[in-house]
mmCIF file of C-alpha atoms in Angstrom:
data_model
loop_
_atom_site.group_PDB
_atom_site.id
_atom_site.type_symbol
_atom_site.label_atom_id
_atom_site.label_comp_id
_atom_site.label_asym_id
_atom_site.label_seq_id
_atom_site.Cartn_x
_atom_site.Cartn_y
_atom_site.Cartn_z
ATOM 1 C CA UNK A 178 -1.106 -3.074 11.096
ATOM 2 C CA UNK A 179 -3.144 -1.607 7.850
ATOM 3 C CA UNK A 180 -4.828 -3.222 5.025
ATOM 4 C CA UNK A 181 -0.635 -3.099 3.326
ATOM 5 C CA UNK A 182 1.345 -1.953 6.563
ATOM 6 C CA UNK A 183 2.948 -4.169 8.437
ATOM 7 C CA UNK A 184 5.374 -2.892 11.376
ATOM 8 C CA UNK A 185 7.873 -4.909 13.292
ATOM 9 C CA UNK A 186 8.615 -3.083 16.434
ATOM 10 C CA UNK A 187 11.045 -5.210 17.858
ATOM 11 C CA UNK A 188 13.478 -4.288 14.967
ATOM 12 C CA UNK A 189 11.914 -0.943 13.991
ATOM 13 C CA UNK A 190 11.309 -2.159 10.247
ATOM 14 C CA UNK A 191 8.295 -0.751 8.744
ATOM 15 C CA UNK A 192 7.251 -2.858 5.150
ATOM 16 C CA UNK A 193 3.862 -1.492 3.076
ATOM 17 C CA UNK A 194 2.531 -3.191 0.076
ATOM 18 C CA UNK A 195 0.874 -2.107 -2.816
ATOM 19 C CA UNK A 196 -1.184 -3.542 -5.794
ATOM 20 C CA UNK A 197 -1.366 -2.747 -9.567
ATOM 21 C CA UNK A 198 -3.740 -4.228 -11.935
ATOM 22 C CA UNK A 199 -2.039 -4.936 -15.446
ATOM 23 C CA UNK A 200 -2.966 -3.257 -18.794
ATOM 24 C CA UNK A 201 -6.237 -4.804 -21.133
ATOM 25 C CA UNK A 202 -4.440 -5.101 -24.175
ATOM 26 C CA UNK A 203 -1.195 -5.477 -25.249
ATOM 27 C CA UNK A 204 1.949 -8.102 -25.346
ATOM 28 C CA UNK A 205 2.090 -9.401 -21.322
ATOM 29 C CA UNK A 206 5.944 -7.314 -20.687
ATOM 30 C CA UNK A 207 4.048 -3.991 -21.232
ATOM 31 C CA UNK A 208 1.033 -5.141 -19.202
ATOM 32 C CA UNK A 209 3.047 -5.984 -16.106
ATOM 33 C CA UNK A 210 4.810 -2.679 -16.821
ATOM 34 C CA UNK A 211 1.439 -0.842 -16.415
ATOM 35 C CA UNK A 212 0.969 -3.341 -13.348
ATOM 36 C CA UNK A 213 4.012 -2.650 -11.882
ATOM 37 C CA UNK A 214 3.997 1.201 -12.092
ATOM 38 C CA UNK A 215 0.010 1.152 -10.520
ATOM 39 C CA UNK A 216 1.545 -1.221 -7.922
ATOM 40 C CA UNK A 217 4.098 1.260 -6.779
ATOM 41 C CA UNK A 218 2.063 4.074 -7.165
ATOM 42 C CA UNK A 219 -0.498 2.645 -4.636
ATOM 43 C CA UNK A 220 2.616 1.559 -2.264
ATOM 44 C CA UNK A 221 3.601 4.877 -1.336
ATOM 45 C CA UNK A 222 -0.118 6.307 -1.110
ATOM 46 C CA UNK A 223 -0.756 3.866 1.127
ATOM 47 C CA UNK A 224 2.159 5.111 2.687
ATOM 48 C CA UNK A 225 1.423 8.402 3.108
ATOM 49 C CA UNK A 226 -1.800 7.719 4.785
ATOM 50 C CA UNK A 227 -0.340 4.585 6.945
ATOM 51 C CA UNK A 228 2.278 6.380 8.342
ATOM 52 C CA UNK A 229 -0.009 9.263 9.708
ATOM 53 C CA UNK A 230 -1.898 6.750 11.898
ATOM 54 C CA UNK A 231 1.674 5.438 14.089
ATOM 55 C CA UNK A 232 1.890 6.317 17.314
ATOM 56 C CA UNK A 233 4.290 9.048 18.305
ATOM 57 C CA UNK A 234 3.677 8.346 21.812
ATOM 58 C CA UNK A 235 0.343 7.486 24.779
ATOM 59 C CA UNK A 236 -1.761 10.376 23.127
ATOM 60 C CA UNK A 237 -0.521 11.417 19.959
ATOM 61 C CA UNK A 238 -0.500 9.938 16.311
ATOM 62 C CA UNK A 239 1.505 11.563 13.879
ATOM 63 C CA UNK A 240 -1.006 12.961 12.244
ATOM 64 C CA UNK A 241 -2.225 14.807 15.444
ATOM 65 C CA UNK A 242 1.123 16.304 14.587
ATOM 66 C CA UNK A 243 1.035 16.862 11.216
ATOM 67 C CA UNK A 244 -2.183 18.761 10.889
ATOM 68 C CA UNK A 245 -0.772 21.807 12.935
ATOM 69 C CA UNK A 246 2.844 22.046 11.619
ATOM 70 C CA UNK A 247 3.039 22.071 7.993
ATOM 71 C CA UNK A 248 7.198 22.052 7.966
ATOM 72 C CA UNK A 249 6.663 18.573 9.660
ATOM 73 C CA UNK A 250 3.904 17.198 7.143
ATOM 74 C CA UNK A 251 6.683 18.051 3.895
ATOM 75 C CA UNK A 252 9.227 16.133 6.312
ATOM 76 C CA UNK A 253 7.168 13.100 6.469
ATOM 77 C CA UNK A 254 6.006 13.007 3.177
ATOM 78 C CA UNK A 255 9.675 12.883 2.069
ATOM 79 C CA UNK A 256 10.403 10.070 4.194
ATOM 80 C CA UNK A 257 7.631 8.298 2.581
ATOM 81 C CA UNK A 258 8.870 9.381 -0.881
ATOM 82 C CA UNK A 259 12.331 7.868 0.490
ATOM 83 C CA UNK A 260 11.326 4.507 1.323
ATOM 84 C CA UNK A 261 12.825 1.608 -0.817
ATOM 85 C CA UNK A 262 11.001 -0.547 -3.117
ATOM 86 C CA UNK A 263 11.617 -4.357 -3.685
ATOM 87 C CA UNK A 264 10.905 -5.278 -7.879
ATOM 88 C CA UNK A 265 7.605 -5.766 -8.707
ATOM 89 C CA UNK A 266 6.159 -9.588 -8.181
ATOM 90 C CA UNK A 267 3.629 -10.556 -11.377
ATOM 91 C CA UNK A 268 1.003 -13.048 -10.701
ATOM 92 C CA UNK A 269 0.069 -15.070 -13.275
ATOM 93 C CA UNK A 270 -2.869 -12.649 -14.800
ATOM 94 C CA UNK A 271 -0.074 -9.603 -14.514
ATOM 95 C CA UNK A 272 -1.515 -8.032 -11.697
ATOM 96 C CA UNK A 273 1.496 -6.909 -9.536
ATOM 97 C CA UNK A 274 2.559 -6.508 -6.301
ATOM 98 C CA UNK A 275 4.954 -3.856 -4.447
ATOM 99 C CA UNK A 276 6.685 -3.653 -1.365
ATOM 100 C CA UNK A 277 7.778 -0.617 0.112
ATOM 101 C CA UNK A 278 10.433 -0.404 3.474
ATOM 102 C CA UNK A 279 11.363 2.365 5.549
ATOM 103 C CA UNK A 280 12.412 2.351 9.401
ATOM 104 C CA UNK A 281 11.400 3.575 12.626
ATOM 105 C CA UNK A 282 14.452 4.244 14.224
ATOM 106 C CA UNK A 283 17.946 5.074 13.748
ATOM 107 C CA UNK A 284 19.591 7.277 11.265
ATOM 108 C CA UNK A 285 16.298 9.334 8.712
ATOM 109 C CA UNK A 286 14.207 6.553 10.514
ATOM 110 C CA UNK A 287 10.494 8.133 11.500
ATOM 111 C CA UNK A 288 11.552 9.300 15.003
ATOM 112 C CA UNK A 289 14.174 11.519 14.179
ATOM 113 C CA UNK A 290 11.645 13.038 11.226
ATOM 114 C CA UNK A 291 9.409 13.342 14.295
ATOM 115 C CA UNK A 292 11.760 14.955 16.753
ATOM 116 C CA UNK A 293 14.065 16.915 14.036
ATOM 117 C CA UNK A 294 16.988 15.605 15.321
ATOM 118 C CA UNK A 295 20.086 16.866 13.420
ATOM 119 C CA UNK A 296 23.221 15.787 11.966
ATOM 120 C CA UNK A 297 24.986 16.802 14.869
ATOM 121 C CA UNK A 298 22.923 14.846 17.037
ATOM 122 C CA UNK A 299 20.766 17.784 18.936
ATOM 123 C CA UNK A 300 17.267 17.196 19.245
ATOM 124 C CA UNK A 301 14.464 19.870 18.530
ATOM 125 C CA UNK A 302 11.125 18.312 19.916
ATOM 126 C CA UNK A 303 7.761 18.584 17.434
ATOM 127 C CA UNK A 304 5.102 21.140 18.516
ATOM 128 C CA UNK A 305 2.557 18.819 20.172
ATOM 129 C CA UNK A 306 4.718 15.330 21.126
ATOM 130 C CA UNK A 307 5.272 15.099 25.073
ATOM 131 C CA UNK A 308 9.157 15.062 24.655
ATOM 132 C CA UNK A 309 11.708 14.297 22.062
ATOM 133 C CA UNK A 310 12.862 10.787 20.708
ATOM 134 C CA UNK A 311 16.440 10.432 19.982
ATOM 135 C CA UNK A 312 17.647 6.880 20.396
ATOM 136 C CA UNK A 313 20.812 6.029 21.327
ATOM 137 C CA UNK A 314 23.197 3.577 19.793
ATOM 138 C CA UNK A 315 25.944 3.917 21.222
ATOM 139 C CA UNK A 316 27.812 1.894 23.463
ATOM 140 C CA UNK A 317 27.064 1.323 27.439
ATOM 141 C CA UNK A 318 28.970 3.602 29.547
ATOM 142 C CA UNK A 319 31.563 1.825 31.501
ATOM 143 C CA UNK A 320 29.515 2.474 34.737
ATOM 144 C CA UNK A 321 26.402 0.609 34.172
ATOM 145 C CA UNK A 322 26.435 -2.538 35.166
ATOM 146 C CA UNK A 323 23.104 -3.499 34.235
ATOM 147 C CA UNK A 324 23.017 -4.676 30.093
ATOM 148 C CA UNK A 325 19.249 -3.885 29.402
ATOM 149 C CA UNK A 326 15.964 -2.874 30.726
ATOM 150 C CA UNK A 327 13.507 -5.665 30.284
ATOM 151 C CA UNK A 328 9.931 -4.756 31.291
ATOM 152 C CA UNK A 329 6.889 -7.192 31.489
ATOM 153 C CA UNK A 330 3.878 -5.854 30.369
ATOM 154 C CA UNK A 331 1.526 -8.355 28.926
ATOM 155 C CA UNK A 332 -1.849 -9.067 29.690
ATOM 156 C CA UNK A 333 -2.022 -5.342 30.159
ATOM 157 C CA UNK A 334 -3.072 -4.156 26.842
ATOM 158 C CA UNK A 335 -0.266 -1.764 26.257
ATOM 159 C CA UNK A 336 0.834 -0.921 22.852
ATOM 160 C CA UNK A 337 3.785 -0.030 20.938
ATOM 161 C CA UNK A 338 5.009 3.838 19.790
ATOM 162 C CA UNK A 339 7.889 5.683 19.478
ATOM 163 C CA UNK A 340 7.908 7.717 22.541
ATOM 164 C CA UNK A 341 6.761 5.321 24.918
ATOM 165 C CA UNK A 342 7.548 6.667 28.905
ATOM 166 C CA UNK A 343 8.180 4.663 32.179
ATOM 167 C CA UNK A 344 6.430 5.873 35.006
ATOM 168 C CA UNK A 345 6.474 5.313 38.661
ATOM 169 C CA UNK A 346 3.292 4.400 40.669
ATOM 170 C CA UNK A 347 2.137 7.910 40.646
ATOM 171 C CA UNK A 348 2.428 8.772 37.268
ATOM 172 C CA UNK A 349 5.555 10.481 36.845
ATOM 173 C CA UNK A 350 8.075 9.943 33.817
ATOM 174 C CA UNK A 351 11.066 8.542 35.209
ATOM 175 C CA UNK A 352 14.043 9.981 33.692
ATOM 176 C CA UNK A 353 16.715 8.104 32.293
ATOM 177 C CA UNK A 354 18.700 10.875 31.436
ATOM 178 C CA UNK A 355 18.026 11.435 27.372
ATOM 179 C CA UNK A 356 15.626 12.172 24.977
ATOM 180 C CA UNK A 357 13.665 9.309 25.039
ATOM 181 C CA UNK A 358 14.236 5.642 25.657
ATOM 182 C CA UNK A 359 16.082 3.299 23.177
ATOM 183 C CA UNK A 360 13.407 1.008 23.357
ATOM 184 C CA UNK A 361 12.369 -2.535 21.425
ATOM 185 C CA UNK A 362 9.040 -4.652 21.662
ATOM 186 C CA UNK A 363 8.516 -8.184 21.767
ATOM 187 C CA UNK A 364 5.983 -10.761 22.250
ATOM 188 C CA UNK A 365 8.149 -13.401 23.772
ATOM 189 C CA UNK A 366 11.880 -13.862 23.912
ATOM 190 C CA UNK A 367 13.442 -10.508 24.807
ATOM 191 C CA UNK A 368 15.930 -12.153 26.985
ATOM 192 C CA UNK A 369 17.774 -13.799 23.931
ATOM 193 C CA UNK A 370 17.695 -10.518 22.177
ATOM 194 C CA UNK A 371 21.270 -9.272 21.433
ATOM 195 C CA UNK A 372 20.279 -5.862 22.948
ATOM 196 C CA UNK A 373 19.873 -7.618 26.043
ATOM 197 C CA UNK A 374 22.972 -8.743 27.398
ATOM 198 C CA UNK A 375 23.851 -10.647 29.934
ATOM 199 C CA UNK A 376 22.658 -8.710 32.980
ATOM 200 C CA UNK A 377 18.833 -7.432 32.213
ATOM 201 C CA UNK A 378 17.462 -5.463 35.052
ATOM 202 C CA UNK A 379 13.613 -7.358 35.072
ATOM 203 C CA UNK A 380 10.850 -4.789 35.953
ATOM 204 C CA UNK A 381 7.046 -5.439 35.896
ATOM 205 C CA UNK A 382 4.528 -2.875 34.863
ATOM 206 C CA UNK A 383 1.134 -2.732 36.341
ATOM 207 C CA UNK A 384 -1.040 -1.165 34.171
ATOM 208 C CA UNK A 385 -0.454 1.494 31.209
ATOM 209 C CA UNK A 386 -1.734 5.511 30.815
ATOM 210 C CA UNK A 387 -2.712 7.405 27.958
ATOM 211 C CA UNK A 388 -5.611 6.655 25.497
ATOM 212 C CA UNK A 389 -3.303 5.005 23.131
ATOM 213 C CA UNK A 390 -1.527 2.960 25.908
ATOM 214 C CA UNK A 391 1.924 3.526 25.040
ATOM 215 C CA UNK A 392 3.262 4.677 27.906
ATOM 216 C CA UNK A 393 4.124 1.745 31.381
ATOM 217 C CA UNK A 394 3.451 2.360 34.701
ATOM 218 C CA UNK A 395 5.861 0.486 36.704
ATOM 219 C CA UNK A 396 4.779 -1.437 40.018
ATOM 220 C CA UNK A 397 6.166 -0.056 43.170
ATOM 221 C CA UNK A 398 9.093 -2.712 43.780
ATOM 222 C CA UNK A 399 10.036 -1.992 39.837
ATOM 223 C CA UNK A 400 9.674 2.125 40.087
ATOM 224 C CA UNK A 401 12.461 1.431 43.136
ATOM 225 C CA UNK A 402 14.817 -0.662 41.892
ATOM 226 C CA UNK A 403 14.220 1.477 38.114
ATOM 227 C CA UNK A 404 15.274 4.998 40.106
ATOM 228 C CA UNK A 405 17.919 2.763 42.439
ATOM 229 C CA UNK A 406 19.589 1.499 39.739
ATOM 230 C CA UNK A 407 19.590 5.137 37.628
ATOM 231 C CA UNK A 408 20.973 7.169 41.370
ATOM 232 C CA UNK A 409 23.692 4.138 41.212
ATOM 233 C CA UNK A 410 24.369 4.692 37.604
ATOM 234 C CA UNK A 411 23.653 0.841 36.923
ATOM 235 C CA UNK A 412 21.310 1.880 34.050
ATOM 236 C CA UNK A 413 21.567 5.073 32.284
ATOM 237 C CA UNK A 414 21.153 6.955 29.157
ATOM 238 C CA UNK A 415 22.216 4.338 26.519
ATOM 239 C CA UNK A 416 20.831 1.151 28.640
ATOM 240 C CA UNK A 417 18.611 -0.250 25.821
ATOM 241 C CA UNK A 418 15.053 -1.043 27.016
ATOM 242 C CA UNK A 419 13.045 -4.653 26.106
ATOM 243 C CA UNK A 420 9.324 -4.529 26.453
ATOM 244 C CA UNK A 421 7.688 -7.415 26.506
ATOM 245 C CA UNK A 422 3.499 -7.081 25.227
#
């Protein structure tokens, strides 16, 4: 999180607050008008300049992304110009205080700004990101048998992005058939999530790659029974995937 950004990854909200200091003179409704207005100005510059710091995916920021593709900086800005603002809260003195909320995923969340995916669903990957990020919400095929993906990978320092990968023990992105994963984080308690199910397929990751950490490389027993269960089609494209930090 920023100074006024907070993110919570395990439902893909994203909430930034701003400040406004009231007027000097005047009766107390117009100060906390001038309040209110600075507060909400500062919200969405804070904002634009949080949002270009979220990881896209183990390497890349969106501002690496941004700074070479111009179309995709006027995108982002108007998803920050988008986001919805709660009514200003006055202190006593006037000052005020404004909170700003936007989402990650799903429908004009950040990832499909990121990937430019379209109304009818294609995706067109950003020059720079290592793949595109479409995630899925629709419903389990009838062939998987497996409700979720949970993987373990605390104590390993990974961190949370959009784009995160799975890899097998030598690196490689293992393939789950889409765009990118449909993918949650948690700290604890993944296994009560609704996303879960009833039948989580439990993998353990053994360490992460990338500078930013985002992306899991699976142990050897997990990368096999990850690429046994896709070849059996007990996990596929829509199989939403828990990872526990």
């Amino acid at each position: 999180d920023s100074d006024g950004l907070h993110i919570d990854w395990s439902n893909g909200a994203l909430a930034e607050t701003g400040e406004g200091l009231p007027g000097d003179r005047g009766p107390m409704a117009f100060r906390e008008f001038i309040s209110g207005r600075a507060a909400s100005e500062d919200a969405y510059r804070r904002l634009a300049h949080d949002v270009q710091l979220i990881p896209v995916d183990s390497a890349t920021r969106v501002q690496d992304l941004t700074v070479t593709n111009n179309a995709l900086l006027v995108k982002v800005n108007a998803f920050v110009k988008a986001a919805k603002a709660d009514d200003p809260v006055f202190a006593p003195d006037g000052t005020a205080t404004v909170t700003l909320h936007e989402q990650l995923w799903g429908e004009s969340g950040l990832a499909d700004v990121i990937t430019g995916r379209t109304a009818s669903g294609t995706v067109t990957p950003a020059p720079g990101a290592s793949g595109a990020m479409q995630v899925v919400t629709s419903p389990l095929p009838l062939a998987a048998s497996n409700s979720s993906v949970i993987v373990d990978a605390r104590e390993l320092g990974a961190q949370p992005a959009l784009l995160p990968h799975l890899r097998d023990v030598k690196g490689k992105v293992i393939d789950f058939g889409t765009a990118a994963l449909s993918v949650k984080y948690f700290k604890d308690g993944a296994e009560y999530d609704q996303s879960a199910g009833l039948n989580p397929l439990r993998l353990k990751a053994e360490h992460t790659q990338g500078t930013l950490h985002a992306d899991l490389v699976l142990t050897s027993i997990a990368s096999d029974a990850l690429k046994s269960a896709l070849l059996n089609k007990k996990v596929g494209a829509t199989t939403p995937v828990l990872i526990l930090l």
